GROMACS .gro file of C-alpha atoms in nm:
model
  165
    1PHE     CA    1  13.077   4.565  13.010
    2ALA     CA    2  13.263   4.238  13.069
    3TYR     CA    3  13.279   4.006  12.769
    4PRO     CA    4  13.131   3.663  12.852
    5TYR     CA    5  13.410   3.405  12.877
    6GLY     CA    6  13.645   3.683  12.769
    7LEU     CA    7  13.563   3.628  12.403
    8TYR     CA    8  13.509   3.912  12.161
    9ASP     CA    9  13.577   4.021  11.805
   10ASP     CA   10  13.503   4.332  11.598
   11ASP     CA   11  13.134   4.235  11.558
   12VAL     CA   12  13.088   4.186  11.933
   13ILE     CA   13  13.266   4.514  12.005
   14ALA     CA   14  13.030   4.692  11.762
   15ALA     CA   15  12.726   4.537  11.935
   16VAL     CA   16  12.854   4.642  12.279
   17LYS     CA   17  12.912   4.997  12.154
   18GLU     CA   18  12.566   5.006  11.993
   19ALA     CA   19  12.415   4.895  12.325
   20GLY     CA   20  12.555   5.214  12.479
   21TYR     CA   21  12.849   5.083  12.680
   22LEU     CA   22  13.146   5.318  12.704
   23ALA     CA   23  13.407   5.062  12.816
   24ALA     CA   24  13.449   4.686  12.819
   25CYS     CA   25  13.706   4.437  12.940
   26THR     CA   26  13.780   4.070  12.904
   27ILE     CA   27  13.855   3.808  13.167
   28ASP     CA   28  14.139   3.688  12.945
   29PRO     CA   29  14.414   3.949  12.984
   30GLY     CA   30  14.588   3.828  12.670
   31ALA     CA   31  14.292   3.877  12.434
   32THR     CA   32  14.323   4.157  12.185
   33ALA     CA   33  14.119   4.304  11.901
   34THR     CA   34  14.205   4.521  11.604
   35ALA     CA   35  14.113   4.843  11.786
   36ASP     CA   36  14.289   4.995  12.086
   37THR     CA   37  13.998   5.158  12.266
   38LEU     CA   38  13.806   5.160  12.591
   39LEU     CA   39  13.602   4.871  12.449
   40THR     CA   40  13.908   4.641  12.436
   41LEU     CA   41  14.060   4.676  12.781
   42PRO     CA   42  14.243   4.376  12.925
   43ARG     CA   43  14.162   4.282  13.282
   44THR     CA   44  14.462   4.275  13.511
   45TRP     CA   45  14.446   4.036  13.803
   46VAL     CA   46  14.621   4.116  14.129
   47TYR     CA   47  14.785   3.830  14.326
   48ASP     CA   48  15.097   3.778  14.536
   49TRP     CA   49  15.339   3.620  14.287
   50THR     CA   50  15.394   3.924  14.067
   51THR     CA   51  15.708   4.124  14.129
   52LEU     CA   52  15.698   4.498  14.185
   53ASP     CA   53  15.892   4.540  13.859
   54ASP     CA   54  15.613   4.366  13.671
   55PHE     CA   55  15.358   4.572  13.859
   56ALA     CA   56  15.545   4.892  13.769
   57ALA     CA   57  15.493   4.800  13.403
   58LEU     CA   58  15.120   4.797  13.478
   59LEU     CA   59  15.140   5.166  13.563
   60LEU     CA   60  15.218   5.235  13.199
   61GLN     CA   61  14.880   5.087  13.108
   62SER     CA   62  14.622   5.343  13.207
   63CYS     CA   63  14.339   5.565  13.099
   64ILE     CA   64  14.351   5.945  13.112
   65VAL     CA   65  14.128   6.229  13.000
   66VAL     CA   66  14.271   6.507  12.784
   67PRO     CA   67  14.124   6.826  12.637
   68ARG     CA   68  14.073   6.840  12.260
   69THR     CA   69  14.014   7.155  12.056
   70GLU     CA   70  13.801   7.145  11.743
   71VAL     CA   71  13.703   7.414  11.494
   72ILE     CA   72  13.331   7.460  11.427
   73TYR     CA   73  13.157   7.675  11.165
   74ASP     CA   74  12.861   7.890  11.276
   75PRO     CA   75  12.646   7.965  10.968
   76GLN     CA   76  12.442   8.232  11.150
   77CYS     CA   77  12.751   8.442  11.227
   78GLN     CA   78  12.944   8.311  10.927
   79ILE     CA   79  13.255   8.252  11.133
   80ARG     CA   80  13.468   7.962  11.244
   81PHE     CA   81  13.526   7.931  11.617
   82LYS     CA   82  13.701   7.690  11.849
   83GLN     CA   83  13.539   7.461  12.103
   84MET     CA   84  13.700   7.222  12.351
   85ARG     CA   85  13.580   6.883  12.469
   86LEU     CA   86  13.715   6.601  12.681
   87GLU     CA   87  13.859   6.295  12.512
   88THR     CA   88  13.957   5.967  12.675
   89LYS     CA   89  14.295   5.819  12.588
   90VAL     CA   90  14.378   5.458  12.668
   91PHE     CA   91  14.740   5.360  12.702
   92LYS     CA   92  14.811   4.989  12.667
   93GLN     CA   93  15.151   4.840  12.698
   94GLY     CA   94  15.045   4.526  12.518
   95GLN     CA   95  15.142   4.170  12.606
   96THR     CA   96  15.365   4.216  12.911
   97PRO     CA   97  15.403   4.034  13.239
   98ALA     CA   98  15.200   4.312  13.401
   99THR     CA   99  14.898   4.237  13.184
  100THR     CA  100  14.925   3.861  13.198
  101THR     CA  101  15.041   3.806  13.554
  102PRO     CA  102  14.809   3.871  13.847
  103VAL     CA  103  14.920   4.109  14.123
  104ASN     CA  104  14.822   4.097  14.492
  105CYS     CA  105  14.857   4.404  14.711
  106GLN     CA  106  14.762   4.236  15.038
  107ASN     CA  107  14.991   4.361  15.318
  108ASN     CA  108  15.217   4.543  15.070
  109ALA     CA  109  15.223   4.920  15.116
  110GLU     CA  110  15.427   4.985  14.799
  111CYS     CA  111  15.182   4.792  14.584
  112LEU     CA  112  14.881   4.962  14.745
  113GLY     CA  113  15.047   5.297  14.686
  114ALA     CA  114  15.097   5.212  14.320
  115LEU     CA  115  14.728   5.118  14.286
  116ALA     CA  116  14.632   5.448  14.449
  117LEU     CA  117  14.864   5.625  14.205
  118ILE     CA  118  14.687   5.465  13.907
  119GLY     CA  119  14.351   5.591  14.032
  120GLY     CA  120  14.497   5.927  14.131
  121VAL     CA  121  14.649   5.994  13.790
  122SER     CA  122  14.323   5.911  13.613
  123ALA     CA  123  14.118   6.124  13.854
  124ALA     CA  124  14.365   6.412  13.835
  125SER     CA  125  14.353   6.405  13.455
  126VAL     CA  126  13.974   6.444  13.469
  127VAL     CA  127  13.991   6.738  13.712
  128ILE     CA  128  14.274   6.919  13.535
  129SER     CA  129  14.147   6.856  13.182
  130GLY     CA  130  13.791   6.945  13.284
  131SER     CA  131  13.912   7.276  13.424
  132ILE     CA  132  14.106   7.349  13.106
  133VAL     CA  133  13.796   7.276  12.895
  134ILE     CA  134  13.573   7.502  13.109
  135VAL     CA  135  13.817   7.794  13.094
  136GLY     CA  136  13.896   7.733  12.726
  137ASN     CA  137  13.531   7.716  12.622
  138THR     CA  138  13.457   8.034  12.819
  139VAL     CA  139  13.735   8.219  12.636
  140TYR     CA  140  13.627   8.076  12.299
  141TRP     CA  141  13.263   8.172  12.370
  142LEU     CA  142  13.365   8.531  12.453
  143GLU     CA  143  13.576   8.544  12.137
  144LYS     CA  144  13.284   8.412  11.931
  145GLN     CA  145  13.046   8.669  12.079
  146GLY     CA  146  13.290   8.949  11.997
  147ARG     CA  147  13.336   8.832  11.640
  148CYS     CA  148  12.968   8.753  11.586
  149LEU     CA  149  12.839   9.094  11.700
  150SER     CA  150  12.959   9.278  11.391
  151ASP     CA  151  12.652   9.510  11.385
  152PRO     CA  152  12.731   9.811  11.611
  153ALA     CA  153  12.362   9.834  11.706
  154GLN     CA  154  12.388   9.489  11.869
  155ILE     CA  155  12.683   9.582  12.091
  156PRO     CA  156  12.560   9.670  12.441
  157ARG     CA  157  12.661  10.016  12.556
  158VAL     CA  158  12.780  10.094  12.905
  159SER     CA  159  12.632  10.416  13.039
  160GLN     CA  160  12.875  10.649  13.206
  161SER     CA  161  12.738  10.844  13.496
  162GLU     CA  162  12.843  11.203  13.546
  163PRO     CA  163  13.073  11.264  13.842
  164ALA     CA  164  12.895  11.407  14.146
  165SER     CA  165  12.961  11.778  14.209
   0.00000   0.00000   0.00000
């Protein structure tokens, strides 16, 4: 969602969240709200008068995905078990030249490479964290099944065949 005229406050952010949007930005890169979330992202403009040093500061402002482990209680098995999920983390540097000064990557390989790096880091965090969550949840599920099957009659038995003579 893009805030009209770049204006927003806590009430507008709540309405945007209630409408189902997961992220929002403003056309005014200096606007801020009380929260530091995906619903208060500044928009960074890219033009030709920003130095590469200022643009490098922009790299510190990014969004990544990380795995998060939580403990859940299962009343049927009467056990606590772990479960993983993905969580989005937004890193803002705040009011810096990188967030207030536009950057232009036209005919500038270093700048284009930096933009690709921003996208690459975010994409890589999704792939790596997603893989960790899949493997982690599989291990936690197996652990839960082992702890939940306390009745020996419920444990599946593996039949052993007699060796051929």
